[in-house]
Coordinates of C-alpha atoms in Angstrom, one line a residue:
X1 CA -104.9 35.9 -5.4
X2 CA -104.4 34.8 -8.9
X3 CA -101.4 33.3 -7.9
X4 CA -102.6 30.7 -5.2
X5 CA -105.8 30.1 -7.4
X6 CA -103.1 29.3 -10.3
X7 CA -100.8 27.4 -7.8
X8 CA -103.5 24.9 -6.4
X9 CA -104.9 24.5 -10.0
X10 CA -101.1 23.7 -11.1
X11 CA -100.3 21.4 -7.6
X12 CA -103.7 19.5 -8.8
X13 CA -103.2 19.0 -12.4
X14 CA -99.5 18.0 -12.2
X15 CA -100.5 15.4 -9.9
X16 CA -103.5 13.8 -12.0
X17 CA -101.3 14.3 -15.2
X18 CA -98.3 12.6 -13.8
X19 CA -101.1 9.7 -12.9
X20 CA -101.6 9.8 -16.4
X21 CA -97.8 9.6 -17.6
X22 CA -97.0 7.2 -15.1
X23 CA -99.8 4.6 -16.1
X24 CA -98.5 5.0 -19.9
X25 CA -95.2 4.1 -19.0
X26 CA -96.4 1.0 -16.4
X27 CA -98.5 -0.3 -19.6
X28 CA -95.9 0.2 -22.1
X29 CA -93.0 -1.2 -19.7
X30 CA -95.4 -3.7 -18.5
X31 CA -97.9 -4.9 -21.2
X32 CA -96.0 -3.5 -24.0
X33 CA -96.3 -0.9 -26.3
X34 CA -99.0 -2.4 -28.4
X35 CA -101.2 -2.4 -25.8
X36 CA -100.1 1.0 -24.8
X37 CA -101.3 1.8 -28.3
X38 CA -104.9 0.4 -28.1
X39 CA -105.7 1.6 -24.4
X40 CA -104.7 5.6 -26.2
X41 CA -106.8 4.6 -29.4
X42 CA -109.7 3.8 -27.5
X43 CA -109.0 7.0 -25.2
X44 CA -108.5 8.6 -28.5
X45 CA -112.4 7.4 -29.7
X46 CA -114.2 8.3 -27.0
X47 CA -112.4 11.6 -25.9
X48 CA -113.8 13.8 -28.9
X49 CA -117.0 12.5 -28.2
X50 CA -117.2 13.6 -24.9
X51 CA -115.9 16.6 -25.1
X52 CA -118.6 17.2 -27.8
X53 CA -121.6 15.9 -26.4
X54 CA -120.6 17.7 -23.0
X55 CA -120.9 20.6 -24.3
X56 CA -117.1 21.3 -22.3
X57 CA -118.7 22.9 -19.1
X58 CA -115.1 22.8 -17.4
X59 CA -114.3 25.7 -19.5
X60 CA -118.0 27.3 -20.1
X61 CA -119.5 27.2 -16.5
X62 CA -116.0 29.1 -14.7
X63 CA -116.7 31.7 -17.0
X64 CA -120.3 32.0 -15.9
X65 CA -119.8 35.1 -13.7
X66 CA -123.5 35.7 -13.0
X67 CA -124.2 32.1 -11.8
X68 CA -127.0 31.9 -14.6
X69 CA -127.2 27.8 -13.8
X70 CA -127.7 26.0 -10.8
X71 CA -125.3 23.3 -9.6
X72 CA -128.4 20.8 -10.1
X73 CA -128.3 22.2 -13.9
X74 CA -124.8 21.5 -14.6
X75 CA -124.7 17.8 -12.8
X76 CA -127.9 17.0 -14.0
X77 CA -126.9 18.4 -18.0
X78 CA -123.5 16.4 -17.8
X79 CA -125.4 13.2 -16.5
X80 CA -127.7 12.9 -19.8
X81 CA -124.6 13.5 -22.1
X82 CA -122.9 11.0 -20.3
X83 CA -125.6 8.3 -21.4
X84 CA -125.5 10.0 -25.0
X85 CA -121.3 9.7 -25.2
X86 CA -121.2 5.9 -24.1
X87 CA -123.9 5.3 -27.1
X88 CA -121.9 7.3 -29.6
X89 CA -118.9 5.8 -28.4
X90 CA -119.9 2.0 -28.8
X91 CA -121.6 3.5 -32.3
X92 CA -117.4 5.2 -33.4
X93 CA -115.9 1.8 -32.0
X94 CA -117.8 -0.2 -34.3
X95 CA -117.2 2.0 -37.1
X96 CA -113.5 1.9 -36.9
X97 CA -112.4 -1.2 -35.3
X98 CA -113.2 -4.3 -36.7
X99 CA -113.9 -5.9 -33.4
X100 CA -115.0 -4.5 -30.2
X101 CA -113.2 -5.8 -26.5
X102 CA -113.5 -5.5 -23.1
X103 CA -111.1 -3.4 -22.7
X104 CA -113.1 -0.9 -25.0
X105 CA -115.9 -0.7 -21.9
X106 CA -113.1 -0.4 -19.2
X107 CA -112.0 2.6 -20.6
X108 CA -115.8 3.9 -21.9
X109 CA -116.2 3.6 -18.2
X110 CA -113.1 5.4 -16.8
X111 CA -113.9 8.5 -19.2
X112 CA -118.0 8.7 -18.4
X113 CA -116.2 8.9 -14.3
X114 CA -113.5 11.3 -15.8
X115 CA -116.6 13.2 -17.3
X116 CA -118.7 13.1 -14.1
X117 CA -116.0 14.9 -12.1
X118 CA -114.9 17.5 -15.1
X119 CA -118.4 18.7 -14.4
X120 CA -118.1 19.1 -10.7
X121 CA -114.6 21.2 -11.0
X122 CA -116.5 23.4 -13.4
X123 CA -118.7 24.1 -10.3
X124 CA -115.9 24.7 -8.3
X125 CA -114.0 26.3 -10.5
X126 CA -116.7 28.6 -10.8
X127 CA -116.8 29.6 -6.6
X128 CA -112.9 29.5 -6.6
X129 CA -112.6 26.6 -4.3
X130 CA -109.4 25.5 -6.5
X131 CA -108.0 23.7 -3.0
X132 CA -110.5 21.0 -3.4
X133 CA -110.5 20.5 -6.8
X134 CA -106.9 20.5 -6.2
X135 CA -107.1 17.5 -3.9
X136 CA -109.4 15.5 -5.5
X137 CA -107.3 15.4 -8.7
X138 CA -104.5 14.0 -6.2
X139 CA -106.7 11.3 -4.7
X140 CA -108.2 10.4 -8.4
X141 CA -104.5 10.1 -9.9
X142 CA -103.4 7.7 -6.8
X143 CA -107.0 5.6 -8.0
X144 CA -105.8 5.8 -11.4
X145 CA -102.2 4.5 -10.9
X146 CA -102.4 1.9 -7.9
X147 CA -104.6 -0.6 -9.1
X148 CA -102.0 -0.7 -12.4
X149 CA -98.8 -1.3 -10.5
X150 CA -100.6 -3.3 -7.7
X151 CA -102.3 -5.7 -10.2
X152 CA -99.4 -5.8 -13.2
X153 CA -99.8 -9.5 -13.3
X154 CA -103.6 -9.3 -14.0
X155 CA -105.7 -8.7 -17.0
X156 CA -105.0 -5.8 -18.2
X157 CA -108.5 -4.5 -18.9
X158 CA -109.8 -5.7 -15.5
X159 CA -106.9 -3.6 -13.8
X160 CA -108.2 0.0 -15.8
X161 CA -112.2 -1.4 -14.8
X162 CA -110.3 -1.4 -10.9
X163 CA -109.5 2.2 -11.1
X164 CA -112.3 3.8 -13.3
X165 CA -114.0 2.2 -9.4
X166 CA -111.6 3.5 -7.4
X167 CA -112.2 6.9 -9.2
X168 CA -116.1 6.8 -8.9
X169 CA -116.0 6.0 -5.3
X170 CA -113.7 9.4 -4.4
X171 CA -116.3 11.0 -7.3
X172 CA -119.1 10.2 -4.7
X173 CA -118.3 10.3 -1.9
X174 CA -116.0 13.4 -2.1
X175 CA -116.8 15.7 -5.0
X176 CA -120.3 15.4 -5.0
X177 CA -121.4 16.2 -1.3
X178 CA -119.5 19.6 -1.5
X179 CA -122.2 20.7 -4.1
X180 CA -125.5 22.4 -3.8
X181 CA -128.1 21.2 -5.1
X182 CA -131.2 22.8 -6.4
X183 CA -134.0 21.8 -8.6
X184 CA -132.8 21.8 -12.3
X185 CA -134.6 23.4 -14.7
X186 CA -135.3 21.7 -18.2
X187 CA -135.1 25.5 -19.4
X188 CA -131.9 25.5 -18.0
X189 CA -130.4 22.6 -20.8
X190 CA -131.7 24.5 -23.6
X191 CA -129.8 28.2 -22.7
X192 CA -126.5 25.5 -22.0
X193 CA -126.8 24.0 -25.6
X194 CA -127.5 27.7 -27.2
X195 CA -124.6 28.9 -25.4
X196 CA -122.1 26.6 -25.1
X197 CA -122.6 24.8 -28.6
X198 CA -119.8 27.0 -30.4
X199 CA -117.6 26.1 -27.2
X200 CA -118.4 22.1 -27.5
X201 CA -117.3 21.9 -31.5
X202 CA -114.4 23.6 -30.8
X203 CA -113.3 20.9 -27.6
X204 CA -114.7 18.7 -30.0
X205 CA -112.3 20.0 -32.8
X206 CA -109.1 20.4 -30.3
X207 CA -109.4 16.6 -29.3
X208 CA -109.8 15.6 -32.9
X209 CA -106.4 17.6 -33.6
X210 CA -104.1 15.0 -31.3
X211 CA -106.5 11.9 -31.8
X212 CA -106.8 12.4 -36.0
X213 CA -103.6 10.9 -36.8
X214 CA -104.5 7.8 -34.1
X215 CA -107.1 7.1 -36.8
X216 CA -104.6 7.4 -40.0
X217 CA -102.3 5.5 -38.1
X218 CA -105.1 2.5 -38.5
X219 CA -104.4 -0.8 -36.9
X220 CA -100.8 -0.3 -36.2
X221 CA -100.8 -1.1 -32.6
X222 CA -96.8 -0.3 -32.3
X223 CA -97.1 2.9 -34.5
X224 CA -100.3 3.6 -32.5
X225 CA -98.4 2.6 -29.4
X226 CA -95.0 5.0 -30.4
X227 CA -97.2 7.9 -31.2
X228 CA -98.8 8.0 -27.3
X229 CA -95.7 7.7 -26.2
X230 CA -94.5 11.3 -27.8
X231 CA -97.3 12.7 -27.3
X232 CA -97.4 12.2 -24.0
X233 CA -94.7 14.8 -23.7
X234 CA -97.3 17.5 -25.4
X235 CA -100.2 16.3 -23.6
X236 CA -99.0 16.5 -20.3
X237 CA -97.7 20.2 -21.1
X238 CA -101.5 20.8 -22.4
X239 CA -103.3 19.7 -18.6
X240 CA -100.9 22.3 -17.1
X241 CA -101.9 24.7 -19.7
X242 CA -105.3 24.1 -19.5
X243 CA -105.4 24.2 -15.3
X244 CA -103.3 27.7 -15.7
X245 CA -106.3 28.7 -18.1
X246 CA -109.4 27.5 -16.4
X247 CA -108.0 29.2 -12.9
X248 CA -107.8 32.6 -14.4
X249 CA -111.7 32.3 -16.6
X250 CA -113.2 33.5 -13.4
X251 CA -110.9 36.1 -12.8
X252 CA -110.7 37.6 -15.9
X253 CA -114.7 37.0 -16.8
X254 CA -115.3 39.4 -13.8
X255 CA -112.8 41.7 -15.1
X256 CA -114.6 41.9 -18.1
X257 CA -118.0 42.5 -16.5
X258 CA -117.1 45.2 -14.8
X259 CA -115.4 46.7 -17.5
X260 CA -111.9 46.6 -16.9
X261 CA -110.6 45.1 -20.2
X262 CA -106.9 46.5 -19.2
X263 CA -106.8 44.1 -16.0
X264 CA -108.2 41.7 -17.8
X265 CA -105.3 41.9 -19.7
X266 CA -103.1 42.4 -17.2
X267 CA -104.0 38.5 -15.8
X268 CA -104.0 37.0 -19.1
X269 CA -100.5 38.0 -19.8
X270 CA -99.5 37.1 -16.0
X271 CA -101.1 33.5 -16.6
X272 CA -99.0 33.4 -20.4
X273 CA -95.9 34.3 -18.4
X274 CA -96.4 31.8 -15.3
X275 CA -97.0 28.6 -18.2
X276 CA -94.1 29.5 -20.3
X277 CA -91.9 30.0 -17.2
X278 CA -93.6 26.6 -15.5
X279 CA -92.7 24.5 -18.9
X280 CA -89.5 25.9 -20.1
X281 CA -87.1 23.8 -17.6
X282 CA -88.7 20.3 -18.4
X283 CA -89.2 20.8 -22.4
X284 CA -85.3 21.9 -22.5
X285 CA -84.6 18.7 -21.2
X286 CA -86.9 17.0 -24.0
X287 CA -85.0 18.7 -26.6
X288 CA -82.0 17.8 -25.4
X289 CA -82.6 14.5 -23.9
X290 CA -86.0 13.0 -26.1
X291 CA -84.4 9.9 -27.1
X292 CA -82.9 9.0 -23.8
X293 CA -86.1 9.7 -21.8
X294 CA -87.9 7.7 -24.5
X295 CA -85.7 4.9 -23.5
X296 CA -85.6 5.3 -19.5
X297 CA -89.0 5.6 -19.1
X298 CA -90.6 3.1 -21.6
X299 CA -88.0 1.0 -22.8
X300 CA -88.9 2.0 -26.6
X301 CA -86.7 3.7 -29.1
X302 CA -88.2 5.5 -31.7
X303 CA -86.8 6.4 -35.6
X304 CA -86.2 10.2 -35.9
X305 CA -85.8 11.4 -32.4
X306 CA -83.9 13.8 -33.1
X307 CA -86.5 15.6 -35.1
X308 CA -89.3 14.7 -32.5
X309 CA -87.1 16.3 -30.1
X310 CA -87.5 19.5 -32.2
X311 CA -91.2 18.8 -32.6
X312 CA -92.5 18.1 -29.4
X313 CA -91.1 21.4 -27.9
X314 CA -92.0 23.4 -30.4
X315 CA -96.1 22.3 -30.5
X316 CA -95.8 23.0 -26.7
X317 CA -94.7 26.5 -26.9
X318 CA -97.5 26.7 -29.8
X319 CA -99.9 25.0 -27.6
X320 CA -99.2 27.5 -24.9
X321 CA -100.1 30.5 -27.0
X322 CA -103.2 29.1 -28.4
X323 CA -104.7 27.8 -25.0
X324 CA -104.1 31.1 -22.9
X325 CA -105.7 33.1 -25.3
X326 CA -108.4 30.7 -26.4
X327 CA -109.1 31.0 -22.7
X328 CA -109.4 34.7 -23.2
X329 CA -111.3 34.5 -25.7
X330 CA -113.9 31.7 -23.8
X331 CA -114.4 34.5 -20.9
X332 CA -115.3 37.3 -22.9
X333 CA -118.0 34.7 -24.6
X334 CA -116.3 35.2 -28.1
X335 CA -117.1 31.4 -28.8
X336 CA -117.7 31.9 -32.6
X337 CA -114.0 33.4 -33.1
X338 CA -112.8 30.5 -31.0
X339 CA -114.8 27.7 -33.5
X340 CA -113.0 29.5 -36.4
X341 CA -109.7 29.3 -35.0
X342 CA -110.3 25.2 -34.8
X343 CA -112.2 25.0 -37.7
X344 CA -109.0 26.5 -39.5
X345 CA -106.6 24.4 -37.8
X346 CA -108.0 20.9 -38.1
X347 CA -108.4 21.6 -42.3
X348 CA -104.7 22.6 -42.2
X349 CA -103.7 18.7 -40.6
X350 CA -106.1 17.0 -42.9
X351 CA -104.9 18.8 -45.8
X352 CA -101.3 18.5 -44.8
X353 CA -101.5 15.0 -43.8
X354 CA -103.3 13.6 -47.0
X355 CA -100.7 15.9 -49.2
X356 CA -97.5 14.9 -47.3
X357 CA -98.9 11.0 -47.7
X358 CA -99.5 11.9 -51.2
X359 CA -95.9 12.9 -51.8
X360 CA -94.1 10.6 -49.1
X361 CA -96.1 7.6 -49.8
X362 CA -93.0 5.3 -48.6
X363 CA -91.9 7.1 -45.6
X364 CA -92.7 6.9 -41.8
X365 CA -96.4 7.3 -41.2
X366 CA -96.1 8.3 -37.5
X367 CA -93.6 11.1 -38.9
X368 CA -95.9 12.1 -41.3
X369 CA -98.9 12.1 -38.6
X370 CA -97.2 14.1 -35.7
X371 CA -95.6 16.4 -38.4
X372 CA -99.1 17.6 -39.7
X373 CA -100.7 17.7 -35.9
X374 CA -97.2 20.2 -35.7
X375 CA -98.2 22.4 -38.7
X376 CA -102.3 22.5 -37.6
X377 CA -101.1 23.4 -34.0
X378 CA -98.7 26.3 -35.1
X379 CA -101.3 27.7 -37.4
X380 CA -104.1 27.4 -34.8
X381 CA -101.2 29.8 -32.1
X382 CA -101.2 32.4 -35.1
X383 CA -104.8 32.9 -35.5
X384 CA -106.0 32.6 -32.0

């Protein structure tokens, strides 16, 4: 069972996270890598604050194994955080960026769909119906990705408004009508804030680990541009991590309910084995091959690939760790041991970052960034 729920969960997110990859490379190869850089800086802007004011209820509401809230609760909950996280994000914009585009609003847009539909897999996820979460991840990659190569010669932020509709008209008109809906309860958002607020900062803290060093790398559109292009290779190993993860909350939630910590176990080390064995082949080839897939796929070649290519491996295998038993940790509703884990990890980058600035004032600043998200990762695997 664990292994069909994992397998749909895997098909699904490979699919929408080879959308993902594939758009980067038509921007980059198409509109060039500076505007690769601010369509991931604004990504990297709003992300956090979703993630934080959403109180993450892909990961909290699977591990909900007594169905304390309604589907009405959830919907309704993620629809009023969706109002607060396009306020916040115009507020964060502001704040950082000098001026504010339209391009800013096609991508608020695309995440507040992208947020909408996180909610309605936590549902799923929830009554192990992986198969159409699985499929509508398909469907929503294909949105994401066709207007982008069909429209290459167009405006580039009227072509990511084109899918963010695409994407909110398979969100409609196929995620939502497979939902039950009762009456939500107002008593219902308070218990989700009580509970889940440990769970939100640390989402909140895991985003701000990859998006930080968008923020020290400033204005730098090609730097900006050259880091979302490596870590590209570590995020798409993340969505297979996190689909592994989120399959097996249920599973190992109930396990725990009913008192059976030793099979509880016995799936989180099945899941740890099935993502190493899942990522081992393709970041091989990224060690041996970084710099030519770097080139192939978007015509960019970056300083020090030879140490990326140790780098980028090496935060995956990290990342792997840390997710599966964060994941662990989420089901048996340790959230406060989970927030100290982040807490710990995201000090460690600042820390490192503003020290190895300090002493390498001169040198490359993306090294310098993606070296410090390395050292905050690894330390975040040791102590999860």
């Amino acid at each position: 069972m664990i292994k069909r729920f994992a397998l749909y969960s895997l098909i699904g997110s490979i699919g929408y996270s080879g959308a993902i990859w594939a758009l980067n490379i038509v921007i980059s190869r198409g509109y060039g890598v500076e505007a690769l850089g601010d369509f991931t800086l604004y990504q990297g802007i709003i992300t956090p604050i979703m993630l934080l004011l959403s109180f993450n209820l892909k990961q909290f509401v699977p591990a909900d194994s007594n169905n304390r809230w309604s589907d009405g609760d959830i919907i309704a909950f993620r629809l009023g955080s969706i109002f607060l996280i396009c306020i916040a994000s115009v507020a964060a914009v502001y704040v950082l960026k000098d001026n504010i585009g339209v391009l800013f609003f096609s991508v608020l847009f695309l995440k507040a769909i992208e947020s909408l539909s996180d909610a309605s897999y936590a549902v799923k996820f929830r009554k192990e119906h992986h198969f159409q979460v699985m499929l509508s991840k398909i469907l929503k990659g294909i949105a994401l990705l066709l207007p982008v190569i069909a429209f290459q010669n167009q405006c580039f932020s009227d072509v990511i408004f084109i899918s963010a509709v695409l994407m909110a008209f398979i969100t409609i008109v196929y995620d939502m009508p497979k939902l039950t809906f009762r009456d939500f309860r107002l008593t219902g958002f308070v218990s989700i804030i009580y509970m889940a607020l440990p769970l939100a900062i640390s989402s909140f803290i895991d985003s701000l680990l990859i998006n930080l060093p968008r923020y020290f790398l400033g204005d730098n559109s090609l730097y900006l541009g050259q880091y979302a292009i490596v870590v590209s290779f570590i995020t798409a190993a993340g969505i297979v991590i996190s689909s592994i993860g989120i399959a097996i909350l249920p599973r190992i939630g109930h396990q725990l309910v009913r008192n059976n910590p030793s099979l509880a176990i016995a799936v989180y080390l099945k899941s740890l084995l099935l993502t190493l064995l899942v990522l081992s082949i393709p970041y091989l080839l990224v060690y041996f091959y970084f710099d030519k897939l770097t080139e192939l796929l978007y015509q960019e070649k970056i300083a020090n690939s030879n140490l990326y290519s140790i780098l980028v491996p090496s935060i995956v295998f990290c990342w792997t760790l840390s997710g599966i038993n964060g994941c662990f940790l989420i089901a048996a509703k340790k959230f406060k041991c989970h927030l100290a884990t982040y807490c710990l990890s995201i000090s460690a980058l600042i820390i490192l970052y503003l020290t190895m600035s300090y002493l390498f004032e001169y040198e490359d600043d993306l090294l310098i960034s993606l070296s410090s998200y390395a050292s905050a990762v690894i330390i975040r695997a040791i102590f999860s």
